Amino acid sequence: MSRHAWIFTAIALGASLAGCANPDAATRVGVQAPSPASPGEPAPPTPTPPSADAPVGVRGTPQAALAAFAGLYVNWDYRTLTSRQRELAGMSVGSARAAELQATASSRDDTTIAAAHIANSGTVLSISPEQGGAGTWVIVTREQTSGSGDYEGLAAADHVTIARLARSGGGYAVSEWLPQS
């Protein structure tokens, strides 16, 4: 038996004899939990540094951050949708990032979008702080969706989105993006 095969067999045997433990399970009083650095066990994963979750491409003003996000959000086609959503996730934080990550996963497997050659193009008409100063912004876009089937011949339409921002890395990043129409 080769040295690597012998080491693998020893690790596998040790793991099967030790059994599995749920690290979240309640611990009985007086029983010592196994050490996370037990011999033969792989080291725990290295925690993700906070900088890995920092948004990229933050902008110096709220309006610039919202314009950049909106421009990517409304301009895509069936070939670029998933990469655009990934890019939007990278430049946002909080619930906006979570929503774009979920959208990325969904669009990647959506064959209807590709089959209908769906595309969207738009322009930002206005970006305004909501009256009342609650840190909420209102973005109005004019968008044209095209493609085959149900998307063929659709008229351009105006859309309203409510957004919030977070300060990040010396600038602003979108923290909430809530399309209303």
CSV table of C-alpha atoms in Angstrom, one decimal:
chain,number,residue,atom,x,y,z
A,1,MET,CA,0.0,0.0,0.0
A,2,SER,CA,1.4,3.4,-1.0
A,3,ARG,CA,2.1,6.0,1.7
A,4,HIS,CA,-0.8,8.3,0.4
A,5,ALA,CA,-3.2,5.4,0.4
A,6,TRP,CA,-2.2,4.4,3.9
A,7,ILE,CA,-2.7,8.0,5.2
A,8,PHE,CA,-6.1,8.3,3.5
A,9,THR,CA,-7.2,4.9,5.0
A,10,ALA,CA,-6.1,6.0,8.4
A,11,ILE,CA,-7.9,9.3,8.2
A,12,ALA,CA,-11.1,7.6,6.9
A,13,LEU,CA,-10.9,4.9,9.6
A,14,GLY,CA,-10.4,7.6,12.3
A,15,ALA,CA,-13.4,9.6,11.0
A,16,SER,CA,-15.7,6.6,10.9
A,17,LEU,CA,-14.8,5.5,14.4
A,18,ALA,CA,-15.1,9.1,15.8
A,19,GLY,CA,-18.6,9.6,14.3
A,20,CYS,CA,-20.0,13.0,13.3
A,21,ALA,CA,-20.9,15.7,15.7
A,22,ASN,CA,-23.3,18.7,15.2
A,23,PRO,CA,-21.4,21.8,16.3
A,24,ASP,CA,-24.7,23.5,16.9
A,25,ALA,CA,-26.1,20.8,19.2
A,26,ALA,CA,-26.6,21.4,22.9
A,27,THR,CA,-23.6,20.2,25.0
A,28,ARG,CA,-24.1,18.2,28.1
A,29,VAL,CA,-22.6,19.6,31.3
A,30,GLY,CA,-19.3,18.0,32.2
A,31,VAL,CA,-18.6,16.7,28.6
A,32,GLN,CA,-15.7,18.4,26.9
A,33,ALA,CA,-16.4,19.3,23.2
A,34,PRO,CA,-13.8,17.9,20.8
A,35,SER,CA,-11.0,20.3,19.9
A,36,PRO,CA,-11.5,21.9,16.5
A,37,ALA,CA,-7.8,21.1,15.8
A,38,SER,CA,-8.1,17.3,16.4
A,39,PRO,CA,-5.3,15.3,14.7
A,40,GLY,CA,-6.3,14.1,11.3
A,41,GLU,CA,-9.1,16.6,10.8
A,42,PRO,CA,-8.9,19.4,8.2
A,43,ALA,CA,-8.4,22.9,9.5
A,44,PRO,CA,-11.5,25.0,9.8
A,45,PRO,CA,-12.1,27.4,6.8
A,46,THR,CA,-10.5,30.8,7.1
A,47,PRO,CA,-13.1,33.4,7.8
A,48,THR,CA,-13.9,35.8,4.9
A,49,PRO,CA,-12.2,39.1,5.5
A,50,PRO,CA,-14.6,42.0,5.8
A,51,SER,CA,-13.0,43.6,2.7
A,52,ALA,CA,-14.3,40.6,0.6
A,53,ASP,CA,-17.8,41.8,1.2
A,54,ALA,CA,-17.0,45.5,0.5
A,55,PRO,CA,-18.8,46.8,-2.6
A,56,VAL,CA,-16.7,47.7,-5.6
A,57,GLY,CA,-17.1,50.9,-7.6
A,58,VAL,CA,-18.6,53.0,-4.9
A,59,ARG,CA,-19.4,56.5,-6.0
A,60,GLY,CA,-18.6,59.8,-4.3
A,61,THR,CA,-22.2,61.1,-4.3
A,62,PRO,CA,-25.6,59.5,-3.8
A,63,GLN,CA,-26.8,60.5,-7.2
A,64,ALA,CA,-23.7,59.0,-8.9
A,65,ALA,CA,-24.1,55.7,-7.0
A,66,LEU,CA,-27.8,55.5,-8.0
A,67,ALA,CA,-27.2,56.5,-11.6
A,68,ALA,CA,-24.5,53.8,-12.0
A,69,PHE,CA,-26.7,51.1,-10.4
A,70,ALA,CA,-29.8,52.1,-12.4
A,71,GLY,CA,-27.9,52.2,-15.7
A,72,LEU,CA,-26.8,48.6,-15.2
A,73,TYR,CA,-30.1,47.5,-13.9
A,74,VAL,CA,-32.1,48.7,-16.9
A,75,ASN,CA,-29.7,47.8,-19.7
A,76,TRP,CA,-29.2,44.1,-20.4
A,77,ASP,CA,-30.0,41.3,-22.8
A,78,TYR,CA,-30.4,37.6,-22.5
A,79,ARG,CA,-26.6,37.1,-23.0
A,80,THR,CA,-25.5,39.7,-20.4
A,81,LEU,CA,-28.3,39.5,-17.7
A,82,THR,CA,-26.5,37.1,-15.3
A,83,SER,CA,-23.2,39.0,-15.5
A,84,ARG,CA,-25.0,42.3,-15.0
A,85,GLN,CA,-26.8,40.9,-11.9
A,86,ARG,CA,-23.4,39.7,-10.6
A,87,GLU,CA,-22.0,43.1,-11.2
A,88,LEU,CA,-24.9,44.8,-9.4
A,89,ALA,CA,-24.4,42.5,-6.4
A,90,GLY,CA,-20.8,43.5,-6.3
A,91,MET,CA,-21.5,47.2,-6.2
A,92,SER,CA,-24.2,46.9,-3.5
A,93,VAL,CA,-24.6,46.0,0.1
A,94,GLY,CA,-27.3,44.6,2.4
A,95,SER,CA,-30.7,43.5,1.0
A,96,ALA,CA,-29.8,44.9,-2.5
A,97,ARG,CA,-26.8,42.6,-2.7
A,98,ALA,CA,-28.9,39.6,-1.4
A,99,ALA,CA,-31.6,40.3,-4.0
A,100,GLU,CA,-29.0,40.5,-6.9
A,101,LEU,CA,-27.3,37.4,-5.8
A,102,GLN,CA,-30.6,35.5,-5.8
A,103,ALA,CA,-31.5,37.0,-9.2
A,104,THR,CA,-28.1,35.9,-10.5
A,105,ALA,CA,-28.8,32.3,-9.5
A,106,SER,CA,-32.3,32.4,-11.0
A,107,SER,CA,-31.4,33.9,-14.3
A,108,ARG,CA,-28.5,31.6,-14.8
A,109,ASP,CA,-30.9,28.7,-15.1
A,110,ASP,CA,-33.8,30.5,-16.8
A,111,THR,CA,-34.1,29.1,-20.4
A,112,THR,CA,-37.1,31.2,-21.2
A,113,ILE,CA,-35.1,34.4,-21.2
A,114,ALA,CA,-32.6,33.0,-23.7
A,115,ALA,CA,-35.2,31.3,-25.9
A,116,ALA,CA,-37.2,34.5,-26.3
A,117,HIS,CA,-34.0,36.6,-26.7
A,118,ILE,CA,-35.3,39.1,-24.1
A,119,ALA,CA,-33.5,42.4,-23.8
A,120,ASN,CA,-34.2,45.6,-21.8
A,121,SER,CA,-32.9,49.0,-22.5
A,122,GLY,CA,-33.5,52.2,-20.6
A,123,THR,CA,-32.5,55.6,-19.5
A,124,VAL,CA,-32.7,57.3,-16.1
A,125,LEU,CA,-35.2,60.2,-16.2
A,126,SER,CA,-34.7,61.4,-12.6
A,127,ILE,CA,-33.1,60.7,-9.3
A,128,SER,CA,-34.5,62.6,-6.4
A,129,PRO,CA,-34.4,62.4,-2.6
A,130,GLU,CA,-37.8,61.6,-1.2
A,131,GLN,CA,-39.5,64.5,0.5
A,132,GLY,CA,-39.2,64.2,4.2
A,133,GLY,CA,-35.5,63.5,4.3
A,134,ALA,CA,-35.7,59.9,5.4
A,135,GLY,CA,-32.7,58.8,3.3
A,136,THR,CA,-34.9,57.3,0.7
A,137,TRP,CA,-34.5,58.1,-3.0
A,138,VAL,CA,-36.9,57.9,-5.9
A,139,ILE,CA,-35.5,56.8,-9.3
A,140,VAL,CA,-37.6,57.1,-12.5
A,141,THR,CA,-36.5,55.2,-15.6
A,142,ARG,CA,-38.0,54.8,-19.1
A,143,GLU,CA,-37.5,51.2,-20.3
A,144,GLN,CA,-38.2,49.2,-23.4
A,145,THR,CA,-38.3,45.4,-23.1
A,146,SER,CA,-38.1,43.4,-26.3
A,147,GLY,CA,-37.9,39.8,-27.5
A,148,SER,CA,-40.1,37.2,-29.1
A,149,GLY,CA,-43.4,35.9,-27.9
A,150,ASP,CA,-45.0,37.9,-25.1
A,151,TYR,CA,-42.2,40.4,-25.3
A,152,GLU,CA,-42.6,41.3,-29.0
A,153,GLY,CA,-43.9,44.8,-29.7
A,154,LEU,CA,-44.1,46.0,-26.0
A,155,ALA,CA,-44.2,49.8,-25.7
A,156,ALA,CA,-41.7,51.7,-23.7
A,157,ALA,CA,-42.8,52.4,-20.1
A,158,ASP,CA,-41.8,54.5,-17.2
A,159,HIS,CA,-40.8,52.7,-14.0
A,160,VAL,CA,-40.4,54.0,-10.4
A,161,THR,CA,-37.9,52.5,-8.0
A,162,ILE,CA,-37.4,53.3,-4.3
A,163,ALA,CA,-33.8,53.1,-3.1
A,164,ARG,CA,-31.6,53.6,0.0
A,165,LEU,CA,-27.9,54.0,0.2
A,166,ALA,CA,-25.1,53.1,2.7
A,167,ARG,CA,-21.8,54.9,3.1
A,168,SER,CA,-19.0,52.5,2.2
A,169,GLY,CA,-15.3,52.9,1.4
A,170,GLY,CA,-15.4,56.7,1.1
A,171,GLY,CA,-18.5,56.7,-1.1
A,172,TYR,CA,-22.0,55.4,-1.4
A,173,ALA,CA,-23.4,52.0,-2.3
A,174,VAL,CA,-27.0,50.9,-2.9
A,175,SER,CA,-28.4,49.1,0.1
A,176,GLU,CA,-32.0,48.7,-1.0
A,177,TRP,CA,-33.5,48.6,-4.5
A,178,LEU,CA,-37.2,48.3,-4.6
A,179,PRO,CA,-38.9,48.5,-8.0
A,180,GLN,CA,-42.5,49.7,-7.7
A,181,SER,CA,-43.7,49.5,-11.3
